[in-house]
Structure formats: structure tokens, C-alpha cells
GROMACS .gro file of C-alpha atoms in nm:
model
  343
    1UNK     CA    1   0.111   0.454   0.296
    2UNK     CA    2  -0.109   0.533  -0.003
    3UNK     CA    3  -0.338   0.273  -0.047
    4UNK     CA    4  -0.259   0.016  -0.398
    5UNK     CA    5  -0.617  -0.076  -0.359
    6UNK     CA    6  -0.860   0.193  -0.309
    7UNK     CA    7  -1.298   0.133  -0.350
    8UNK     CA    8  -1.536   0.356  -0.290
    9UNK     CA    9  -1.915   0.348  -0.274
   10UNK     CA   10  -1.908   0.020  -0.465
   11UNK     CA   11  -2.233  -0.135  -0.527
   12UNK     CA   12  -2.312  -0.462  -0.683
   13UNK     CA   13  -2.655  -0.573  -0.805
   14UNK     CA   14  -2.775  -0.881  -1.026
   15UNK     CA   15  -3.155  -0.924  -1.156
   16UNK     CA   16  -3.299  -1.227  -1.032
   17UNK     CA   17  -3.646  -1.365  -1.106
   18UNK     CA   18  -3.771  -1.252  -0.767
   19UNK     CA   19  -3.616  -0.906  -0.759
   20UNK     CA   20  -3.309  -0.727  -0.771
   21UNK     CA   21  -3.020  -0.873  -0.530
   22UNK     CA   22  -2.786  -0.631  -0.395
   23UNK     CA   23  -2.496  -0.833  -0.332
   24UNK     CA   24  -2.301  -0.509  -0.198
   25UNK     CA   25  -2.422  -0.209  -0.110
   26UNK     CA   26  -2.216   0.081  -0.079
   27UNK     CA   27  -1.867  -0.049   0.060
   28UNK     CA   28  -1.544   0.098   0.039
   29UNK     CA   29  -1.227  -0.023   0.169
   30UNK     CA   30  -0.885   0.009   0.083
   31UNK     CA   31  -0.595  -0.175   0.077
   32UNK     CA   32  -0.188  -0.064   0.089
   33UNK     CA   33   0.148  -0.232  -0.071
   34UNK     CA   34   0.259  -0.477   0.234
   35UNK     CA   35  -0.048  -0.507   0.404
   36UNK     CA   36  -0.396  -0.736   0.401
   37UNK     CA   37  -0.763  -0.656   0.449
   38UNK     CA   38  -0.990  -0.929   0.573
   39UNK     CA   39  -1.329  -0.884   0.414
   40UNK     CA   40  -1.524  -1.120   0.676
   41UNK     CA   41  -1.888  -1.224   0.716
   42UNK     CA   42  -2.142  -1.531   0.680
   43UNK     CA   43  -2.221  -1.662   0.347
   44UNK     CA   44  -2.415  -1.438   0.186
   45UNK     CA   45  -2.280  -1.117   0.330
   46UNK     CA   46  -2.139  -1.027  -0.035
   47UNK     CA   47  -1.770  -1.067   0.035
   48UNK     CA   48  -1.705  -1.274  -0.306
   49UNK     CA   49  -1.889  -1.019  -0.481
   50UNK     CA   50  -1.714  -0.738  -0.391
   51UNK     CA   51  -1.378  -0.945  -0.465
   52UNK     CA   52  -1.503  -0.985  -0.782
   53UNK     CA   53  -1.594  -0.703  -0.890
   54UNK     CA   54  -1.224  -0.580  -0.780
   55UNK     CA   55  -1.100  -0.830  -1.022
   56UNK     CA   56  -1.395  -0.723  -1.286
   57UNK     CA   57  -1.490  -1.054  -1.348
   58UNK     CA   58  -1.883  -0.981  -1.337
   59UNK     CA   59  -2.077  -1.026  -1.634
   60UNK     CA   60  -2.208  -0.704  -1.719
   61UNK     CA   61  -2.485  -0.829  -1.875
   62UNK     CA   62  -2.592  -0.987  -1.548
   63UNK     CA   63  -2.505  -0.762  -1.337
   64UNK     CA   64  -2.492  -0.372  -1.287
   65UNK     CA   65  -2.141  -0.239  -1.071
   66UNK     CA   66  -2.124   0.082  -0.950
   67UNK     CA   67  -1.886   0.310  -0.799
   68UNK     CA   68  -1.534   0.360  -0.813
   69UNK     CA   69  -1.180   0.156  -0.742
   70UNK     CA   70  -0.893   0.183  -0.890
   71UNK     CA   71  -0.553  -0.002  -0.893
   72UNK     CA   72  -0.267   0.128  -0.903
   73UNK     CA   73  -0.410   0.449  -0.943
   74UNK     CA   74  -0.587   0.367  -1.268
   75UNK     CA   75  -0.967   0.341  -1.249
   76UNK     CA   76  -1.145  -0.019  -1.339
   77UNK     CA   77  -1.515   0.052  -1.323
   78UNK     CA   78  -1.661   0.138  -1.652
   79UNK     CA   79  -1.313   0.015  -1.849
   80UNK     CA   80  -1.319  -0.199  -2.129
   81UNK     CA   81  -1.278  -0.550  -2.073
   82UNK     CA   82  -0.977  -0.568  -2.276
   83UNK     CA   83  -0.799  -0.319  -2.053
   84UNK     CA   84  -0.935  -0.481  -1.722
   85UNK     CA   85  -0.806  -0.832  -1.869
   86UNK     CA   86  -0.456  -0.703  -1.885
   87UNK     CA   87  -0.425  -0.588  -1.609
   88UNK     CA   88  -0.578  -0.917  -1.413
   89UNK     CA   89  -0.275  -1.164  -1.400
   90UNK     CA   90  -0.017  -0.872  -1.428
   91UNK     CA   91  -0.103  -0.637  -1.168
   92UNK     CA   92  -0.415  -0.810  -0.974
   93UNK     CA   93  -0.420  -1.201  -0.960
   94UNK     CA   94  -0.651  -1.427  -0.768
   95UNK     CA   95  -0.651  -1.730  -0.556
   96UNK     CA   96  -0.962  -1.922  -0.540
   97UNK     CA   97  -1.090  -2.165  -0.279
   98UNK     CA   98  -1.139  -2.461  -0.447
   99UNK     CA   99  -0.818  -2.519  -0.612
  100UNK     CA  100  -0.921  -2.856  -0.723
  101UNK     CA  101  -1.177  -2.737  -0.967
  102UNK     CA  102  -0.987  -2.395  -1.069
  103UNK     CA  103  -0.716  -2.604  -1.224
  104UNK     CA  104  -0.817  -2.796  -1.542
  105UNK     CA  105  -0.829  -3.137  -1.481
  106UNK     CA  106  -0.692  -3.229  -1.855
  107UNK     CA  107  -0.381  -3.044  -1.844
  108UNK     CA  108  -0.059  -3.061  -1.681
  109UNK     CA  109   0.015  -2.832  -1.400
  110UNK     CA  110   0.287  -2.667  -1.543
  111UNK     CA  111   0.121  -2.606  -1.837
  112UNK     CA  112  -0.177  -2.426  -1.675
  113UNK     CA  113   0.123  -2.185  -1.496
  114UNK     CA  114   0.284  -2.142  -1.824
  115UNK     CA  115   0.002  -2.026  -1.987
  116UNK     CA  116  -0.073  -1.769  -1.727
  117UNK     CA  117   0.303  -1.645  -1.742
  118UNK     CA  118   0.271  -1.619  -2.149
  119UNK     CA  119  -0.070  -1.445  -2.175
  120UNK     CA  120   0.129  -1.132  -2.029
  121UNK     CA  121   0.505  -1.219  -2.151
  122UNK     CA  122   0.408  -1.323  -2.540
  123UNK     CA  123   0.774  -1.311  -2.661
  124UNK     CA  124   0.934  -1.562  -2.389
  125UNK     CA  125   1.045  -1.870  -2.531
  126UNK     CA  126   0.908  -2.219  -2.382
  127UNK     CA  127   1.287  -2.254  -2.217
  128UNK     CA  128   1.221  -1.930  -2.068
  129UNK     CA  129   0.908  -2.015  -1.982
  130UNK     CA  130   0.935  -2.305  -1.810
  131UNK     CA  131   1.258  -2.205  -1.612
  132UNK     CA  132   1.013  -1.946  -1.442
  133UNK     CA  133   0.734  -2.188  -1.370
  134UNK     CA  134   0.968  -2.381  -1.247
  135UNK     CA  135   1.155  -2.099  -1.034
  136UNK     CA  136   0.761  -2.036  -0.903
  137UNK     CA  137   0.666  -2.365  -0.780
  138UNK     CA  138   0.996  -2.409  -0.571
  139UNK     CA  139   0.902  -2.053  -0.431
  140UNK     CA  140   0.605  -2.169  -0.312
  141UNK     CA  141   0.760  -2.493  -0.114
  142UNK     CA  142   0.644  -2.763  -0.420
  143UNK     CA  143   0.935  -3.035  -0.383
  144UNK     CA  144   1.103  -3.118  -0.698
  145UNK     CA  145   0.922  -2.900  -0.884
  146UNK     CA  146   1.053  -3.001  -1.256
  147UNK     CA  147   0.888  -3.346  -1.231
  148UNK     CA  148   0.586  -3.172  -1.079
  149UNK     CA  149   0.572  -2.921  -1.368
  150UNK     CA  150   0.484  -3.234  -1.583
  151UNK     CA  151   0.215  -3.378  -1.359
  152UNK     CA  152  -0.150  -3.325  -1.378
  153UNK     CA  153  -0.382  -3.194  -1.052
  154UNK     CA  154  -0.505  -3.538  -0.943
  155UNK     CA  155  -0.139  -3.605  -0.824
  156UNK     CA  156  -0.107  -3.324  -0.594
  157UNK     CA  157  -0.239  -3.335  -0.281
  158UNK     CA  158  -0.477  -3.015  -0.137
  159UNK     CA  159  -0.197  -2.833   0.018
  160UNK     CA  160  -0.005  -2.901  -0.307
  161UNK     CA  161  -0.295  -2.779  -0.556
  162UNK     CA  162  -0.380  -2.481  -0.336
  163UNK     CA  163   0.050  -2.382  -0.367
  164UNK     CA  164   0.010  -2.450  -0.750
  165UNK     CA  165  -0.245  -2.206  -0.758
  166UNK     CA  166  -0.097  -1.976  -0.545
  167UNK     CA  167   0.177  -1.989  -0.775
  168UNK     CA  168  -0.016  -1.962  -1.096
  169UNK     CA  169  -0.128  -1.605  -0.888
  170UNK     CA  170   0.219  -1.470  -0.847
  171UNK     CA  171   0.380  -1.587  -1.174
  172UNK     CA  172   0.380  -1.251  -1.284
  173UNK     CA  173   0.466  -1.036  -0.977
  174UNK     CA  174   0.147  -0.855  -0.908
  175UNK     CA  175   0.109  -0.587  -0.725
  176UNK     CA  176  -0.218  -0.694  -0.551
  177UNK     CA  177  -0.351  -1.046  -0.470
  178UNK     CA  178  -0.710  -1.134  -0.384
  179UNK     CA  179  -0.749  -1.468  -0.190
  180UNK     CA  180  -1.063  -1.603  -0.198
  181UNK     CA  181  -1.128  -1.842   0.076
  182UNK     CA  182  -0.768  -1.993  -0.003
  183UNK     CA  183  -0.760  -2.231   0.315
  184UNK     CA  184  -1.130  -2.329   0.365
  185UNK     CA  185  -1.109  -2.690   0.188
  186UNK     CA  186  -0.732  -2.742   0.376
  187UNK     CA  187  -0.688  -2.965   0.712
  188UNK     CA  188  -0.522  -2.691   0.993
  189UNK     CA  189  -0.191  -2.819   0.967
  190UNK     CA  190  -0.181  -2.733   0.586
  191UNK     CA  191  -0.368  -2.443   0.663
  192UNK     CA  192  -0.142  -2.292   0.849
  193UNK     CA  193   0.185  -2.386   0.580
  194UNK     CA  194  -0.056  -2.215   0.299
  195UNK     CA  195  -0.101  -1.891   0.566
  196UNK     CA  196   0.279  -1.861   0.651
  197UNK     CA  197   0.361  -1.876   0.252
  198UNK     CA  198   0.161  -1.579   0.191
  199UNK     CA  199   0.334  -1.395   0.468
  200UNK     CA  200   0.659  -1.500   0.352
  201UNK     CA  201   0.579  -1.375   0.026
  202UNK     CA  202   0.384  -1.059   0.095
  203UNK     CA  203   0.749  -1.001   0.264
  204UNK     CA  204   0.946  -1.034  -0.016
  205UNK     CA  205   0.738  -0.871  -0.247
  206UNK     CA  206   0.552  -0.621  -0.072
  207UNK     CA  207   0.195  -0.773  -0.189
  208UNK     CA  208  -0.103  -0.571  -0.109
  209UNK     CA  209  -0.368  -0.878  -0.018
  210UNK     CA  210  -0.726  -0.844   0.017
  211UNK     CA  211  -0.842  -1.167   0.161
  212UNK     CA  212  -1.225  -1.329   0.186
  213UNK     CA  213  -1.274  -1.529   0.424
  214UNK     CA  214  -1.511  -1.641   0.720
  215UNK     CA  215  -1.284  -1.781   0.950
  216UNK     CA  216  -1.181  -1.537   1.232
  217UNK     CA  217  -0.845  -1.777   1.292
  218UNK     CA  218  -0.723  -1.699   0.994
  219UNK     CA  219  -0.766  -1.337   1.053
  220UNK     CA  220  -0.633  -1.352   1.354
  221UNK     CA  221  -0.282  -1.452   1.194
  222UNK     CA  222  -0.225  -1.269   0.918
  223UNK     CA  223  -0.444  -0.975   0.853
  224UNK     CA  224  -0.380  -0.585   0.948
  225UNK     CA  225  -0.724  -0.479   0.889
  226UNK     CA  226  -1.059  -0.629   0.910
  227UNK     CA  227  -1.404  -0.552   0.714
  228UNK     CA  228  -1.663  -0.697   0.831
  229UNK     CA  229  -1.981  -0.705   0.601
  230UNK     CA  230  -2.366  -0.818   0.671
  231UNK     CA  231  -2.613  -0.787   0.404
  232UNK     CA  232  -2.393  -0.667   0.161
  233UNK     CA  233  -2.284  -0.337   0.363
  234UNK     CA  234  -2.008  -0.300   0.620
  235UNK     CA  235  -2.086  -0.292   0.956
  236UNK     CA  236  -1.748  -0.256   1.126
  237UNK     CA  237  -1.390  -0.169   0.975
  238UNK     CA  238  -1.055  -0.128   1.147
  239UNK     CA  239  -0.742  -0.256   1.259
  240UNK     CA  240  -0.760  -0.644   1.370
  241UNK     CA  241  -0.660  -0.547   1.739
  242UNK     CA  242  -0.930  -0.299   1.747
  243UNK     CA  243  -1.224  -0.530   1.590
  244UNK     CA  244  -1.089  -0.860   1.728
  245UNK     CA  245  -0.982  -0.709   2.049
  246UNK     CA  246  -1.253  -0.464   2.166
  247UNK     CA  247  -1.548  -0.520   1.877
  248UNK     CA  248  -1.823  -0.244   1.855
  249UNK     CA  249  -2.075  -0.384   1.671
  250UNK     CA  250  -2.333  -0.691   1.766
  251UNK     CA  251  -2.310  -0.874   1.458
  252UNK     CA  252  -1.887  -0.942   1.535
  253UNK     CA  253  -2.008  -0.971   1.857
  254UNK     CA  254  -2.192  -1.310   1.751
  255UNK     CA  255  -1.908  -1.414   1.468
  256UNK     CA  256  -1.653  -1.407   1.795
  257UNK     CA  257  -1.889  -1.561   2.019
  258UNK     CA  258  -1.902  -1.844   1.761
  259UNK     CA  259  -1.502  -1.915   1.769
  260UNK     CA  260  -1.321  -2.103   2.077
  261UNK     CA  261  -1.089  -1.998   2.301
  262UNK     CA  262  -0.772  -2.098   2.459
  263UNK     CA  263  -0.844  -1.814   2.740
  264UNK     CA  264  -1.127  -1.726   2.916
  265UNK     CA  265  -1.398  -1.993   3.096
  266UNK     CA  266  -1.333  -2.331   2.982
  267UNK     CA  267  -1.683  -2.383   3.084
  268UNK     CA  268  -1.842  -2.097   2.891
  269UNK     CA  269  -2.084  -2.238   2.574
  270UNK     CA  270  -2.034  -2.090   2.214
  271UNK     CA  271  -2.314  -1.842   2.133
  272UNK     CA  272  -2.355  -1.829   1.719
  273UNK     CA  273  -2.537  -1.584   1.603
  274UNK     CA  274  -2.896  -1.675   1.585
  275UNK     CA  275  -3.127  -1.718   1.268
  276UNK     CA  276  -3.045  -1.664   0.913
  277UNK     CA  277  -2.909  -1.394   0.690
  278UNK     CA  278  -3.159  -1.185   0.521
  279UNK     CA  279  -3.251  -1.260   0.141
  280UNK     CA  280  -3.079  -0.980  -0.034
  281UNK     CA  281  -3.374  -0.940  -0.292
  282UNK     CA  282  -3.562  -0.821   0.051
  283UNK     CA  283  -3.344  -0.660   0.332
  284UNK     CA  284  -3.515  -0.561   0.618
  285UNK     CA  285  -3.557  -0.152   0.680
  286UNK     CA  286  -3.328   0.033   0.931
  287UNK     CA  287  -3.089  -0.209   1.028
  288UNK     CA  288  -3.041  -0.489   0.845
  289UNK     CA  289  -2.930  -0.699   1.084
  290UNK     CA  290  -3.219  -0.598   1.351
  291UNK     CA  291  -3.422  -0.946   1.344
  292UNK     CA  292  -3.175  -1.108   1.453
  293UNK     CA  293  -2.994  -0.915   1.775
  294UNK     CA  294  -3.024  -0.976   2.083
  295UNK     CA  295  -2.962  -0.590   2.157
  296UNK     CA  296  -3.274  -0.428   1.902
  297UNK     CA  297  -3.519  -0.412   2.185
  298UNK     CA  298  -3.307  -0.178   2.378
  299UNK     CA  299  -3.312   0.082   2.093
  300UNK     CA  300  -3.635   0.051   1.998
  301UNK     CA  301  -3.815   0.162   1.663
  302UNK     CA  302  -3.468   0.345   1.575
  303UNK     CA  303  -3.327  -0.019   1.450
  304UNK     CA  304  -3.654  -0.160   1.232
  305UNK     CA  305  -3.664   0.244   1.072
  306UNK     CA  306  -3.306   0.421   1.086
  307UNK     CA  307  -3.032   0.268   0.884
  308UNK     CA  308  -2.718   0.326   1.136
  309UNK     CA  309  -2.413   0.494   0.918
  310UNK     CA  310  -2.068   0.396   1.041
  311UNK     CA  311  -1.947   0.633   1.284
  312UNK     CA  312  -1.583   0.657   1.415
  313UNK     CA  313  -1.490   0.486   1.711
  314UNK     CA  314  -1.137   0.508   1.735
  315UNK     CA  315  -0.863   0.612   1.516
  316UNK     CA  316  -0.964   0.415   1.246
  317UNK     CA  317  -1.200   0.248   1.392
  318UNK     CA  318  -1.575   0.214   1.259
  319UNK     CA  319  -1.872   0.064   1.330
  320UNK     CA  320  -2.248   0.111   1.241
  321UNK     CA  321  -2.465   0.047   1.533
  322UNK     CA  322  -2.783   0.243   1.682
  323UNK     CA  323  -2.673   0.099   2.031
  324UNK     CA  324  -2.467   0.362   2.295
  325UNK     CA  325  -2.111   0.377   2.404
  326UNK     CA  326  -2.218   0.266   2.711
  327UNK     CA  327  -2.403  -0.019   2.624
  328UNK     CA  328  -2.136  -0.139   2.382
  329UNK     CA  329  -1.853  -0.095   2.642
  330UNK     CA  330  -2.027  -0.306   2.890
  331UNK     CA  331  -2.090  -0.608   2.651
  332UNK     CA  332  -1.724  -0.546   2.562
  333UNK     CA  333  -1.631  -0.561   2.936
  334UNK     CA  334  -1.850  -0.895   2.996
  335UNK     CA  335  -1.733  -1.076   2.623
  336UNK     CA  336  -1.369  -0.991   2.756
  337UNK     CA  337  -1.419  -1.173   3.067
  338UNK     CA  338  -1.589  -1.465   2.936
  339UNK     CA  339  -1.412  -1.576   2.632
  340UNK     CA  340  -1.053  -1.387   2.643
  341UNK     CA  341  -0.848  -1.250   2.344
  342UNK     CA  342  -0.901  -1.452   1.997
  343UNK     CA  343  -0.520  -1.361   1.961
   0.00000   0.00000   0.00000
């Protein structure tokens, strides 16, 4: 399928007093009607940045975006903010993490939906309008969603709030949906009602989703695809058998070894990964994430000097790694044994 969501070479960089960050550096990805990319990493890696700058919502005179994406198959980057706001709610919406402090605490529900749905449908009527708000919050399992319309966010619960926004997102049937983190404030049980909704309605719509997240559960469930990113750049790509199943590079390597099991030793200790991202203003040379594997000293100087470029593994299937095939298929054999499937 062609993709609905196609970026290439972006790059993302704000001026701080200490330097110049580069939140994301050189990443493309791409995303088709029916389908959902995970964009994974620790804080830090630049996953929100890069969602953002999908939705164009950095401040330009903050920050400096490069490259190209387009939607749809029109182009955002360099675009007029007029044209990128029209098409944000209509063809790309978002879902943010903290639903609690995306909706306005002053204002009725309903009437934060409604004004999402009239900002790109300026002739409907408030009948009109409020029979699809309506129609929206029953979609997304709200019960009796007319007397909820009228009710403001401090009477919904999480789970609630986080379906209100999800159906602020989807009022107007777009295309593409960019879930930030939309289950990371949310017990497990909710978690997992929030996760099946958006697979339910990525069915019946044909949604193309790019989700953010950091929690390789989640993935797990409901993505096709995974991107993972460290330092801004991505280190491995592919489908989520492939990178959850047999990962090739060390940094998933530690995000996995982080994440229980229901297979595998019972007796077998989580391994996090070790230390701290880099500062962005100052990324180490060669590979970025060097300082902190376990597997450098095997490579040698090639690591601190040679930055690795992502090199096929499989039909699509990347990773960007200095260390052999032989090296990475016996970790894979020994993680296998040890911890079992994630999925």
C-alpha cells in the first residue's frame, strides 16, 4: 500500500543557551491507510519531536525543521501555517497523553468537541453540531453521552477524558492520527479498553496511526511496524515480529531486557539499559549510543569514530549497528532462551 504518511530525512533542531539540540536527526519513516508505526525510545530519544513536527506544531521561530513529509501526498514542510492548520483536525488529528490538561478545565466537554468539529465544518448548525458530538462520544464507548456532552473534565474519569479526547481526534474523520503517549497516565485495565478502541476504529475507518510511545506492551498489541529511535536518529525499523521477535540492534536489546515475561526463566533478573541518554546539545562521535553498550569493546575504535548507517537485515528489516551477524545472532539466540517472546 502507498504509504498516507511518508518523512524523509527529517531533522529537528531548537537553539538552546548551551548549544544547538538536535531533537531528530535525519529520520524517515512512513506510515500506510490501516496500519500503525510505533516510534519507540527513552525520554529524550526525540519521538515527540518528530510527532510534532508531523503535525507542524513547532514554533518556527524556535526551532529550524528540515526535510520532507507529506500527507496525503501534499507536502507540509515549508507551508504556510494557514495551510498546515487546515489540514490538522481534518486530515491529521492528535491525541495527547495527558488528557487531563489538553482539555480546558473551564469548558464543557462537549463544547471543546464542538468546537473542533466547527473550525473545519463552519456552516453546520449547533443541532447539527451537537448530534455529531454526540454520535462521537457514543463511538468511542462514553455512556450516555448527551448528559456527558454537558459535563465539564473533572467529572470524567481518566479512561473517560482520554475517550473524550480521542473523540475530539476523530470528530472529523481524519485520515491519519498521531497518538502521543495516549495510555501512559491510564491503570492497565483502562489501558487496554483505550488500545482495543483504536483498533476498533482504525477498522472501521482505515486510520493510518503513528503512535509514540515507550512502552513495548503496548507495541506488542497493536502496532505493525516499529521505529525505534536513540539520540534523535533511528537505530532499528521494521515489522514488530522482526524487531520484537529477533532484535538486531543493542539498544532494543536493553529496552526488551527491561520488560517482563510470561515465558522464559522465571528466575532470570531484568537488565535495563545502563546509564543515561546523551545530552542532545553534545552527542557522542560514531555511535551515539557507544558509552553505554555492553557490546562497544568488541568493535573497538569503529563505535567512538564511525557513525553505523542502517543496513538491511531482512526484508524490511533495519538496523544500525557496527557489531557482526554473528555476534548479533548469538545474543539473539541467548535473549531468546532467557526471556521468551514479548508476544
Amino acid at each position: 500500500m502507498d504509504p498516507y504518511l511518508r518523512v524523509d530525512d527529517l531533522r529537528v533542531s531548537f537553539t538552546a543557551t548551551d548549544g544547538v539540540v538536535r531533537a531528530v536527526d535525519g529520520v524517515s519513516l512512513s506510515v500506510a491507510r490501516g496500519r500503525t508505526l510505533a516510534v519507540v525510545g527513552e525520554s529524550g530519544s526525540g519521538k515527540s519531536a518528530a510527532a510534532l513536527a508531523v503535525l507542524g506544531l513547532h514554533d518556527p521561530r524556535r526551532s529550524t525543521v528540515t526535510g520532507r513529509i507529506t500527507v496525503g501526498g501534499r507536502p507540509l514542510v515549508g507551508r504556510p501555517e494557514t495551510e498546515v492548520r487546515r489540514l490538522r483536525g481534518r486530515d491529521m488529528a492528535v491525541v495527547f497523553q495527558d488528557p487531563l490538561s489538553a482539555l480546558h478545565p473551564y469548558q464543557r466537554v462537549g463544547r471543546q468537541i464542538a468546537e473542533a468539529y466547527r473550525v473545519h465544518h463552519p456552516r453546520a448548525g449547533r443541532a447539527e453540531t451537537r448530534r455529531r458530538v454526540v454520535e462521537m462520544l457514543d463511538r468511542v464507548g462514553i455512556a450516555q453521552p448527551e448528559r456527558r456532552f454537558d459535563q465539564y473534565p473533572h467529572e470524567f474519569s481518566g479512561g473517560m477524558r482520554q475517550r473524550a479526547m480521542i473523540a475530539m481526534a476523530l470528530v472529523n474523520e481524519p485520515a491519519l492520527l498521531v497518538a502521543d503517549e495516549p495510555t501512559s497516565a491510564l491503570d492497565v485495565t483502562v489501558q487496554a479498553q483505550i488500545l482495543e478502541l483504536l483498533a476498533d476504529l482504525q477498522a472501521e475507518s482505515g486510520t493510518a496511526i503513528l503512535l509514540i510511545t515507550h512502552d513495548l506492551g503496548v507495541v506488542a498489541q497493536i502496532a505493525d511496524e516499529v521505529l525505534v529511535m536513540y539520540a534523535g536518529r533511528a537505530v532499528e525499523q521494521g515489522a514488530v515480529e522482526q524487531v520484537l521477535g529477533r532484535p538486531r540492534h543493542p539498544y532494543t536489546w536493553g529496552l526488551l531486557g527491561g520488560v517482563p515475561s510470561l515465558h522464559g526463566d522465571a528466575d532470570a533478573d531484568l537488565t535495563p539499559v545502563p546509564g543515561h541518554p546523551p545530552s542532545l546539545v553534545d552527542v557522542p562521535p560514531g555511535c551515539p549510543f557507544h558509552p553505554r553498550c555492553g557490546h562497544a569493546a568488541r568493535v573497538g575504535e569503529r563505535c567512538r569514530t564511525e557513525r553505523p548507517e542502517p543496513r538491511p537485515e531482512a526484508a524490511g528489516h533495519r538496523s544500525a549497528c557496527h557489531l557482526s551477524d554473528e555476534e548479533r545472532a548469538r545474543h539473539h539466540a541467548e535473549h531468546a532462551v532467557r526471556t521468551g517472546p514479548i508476544r
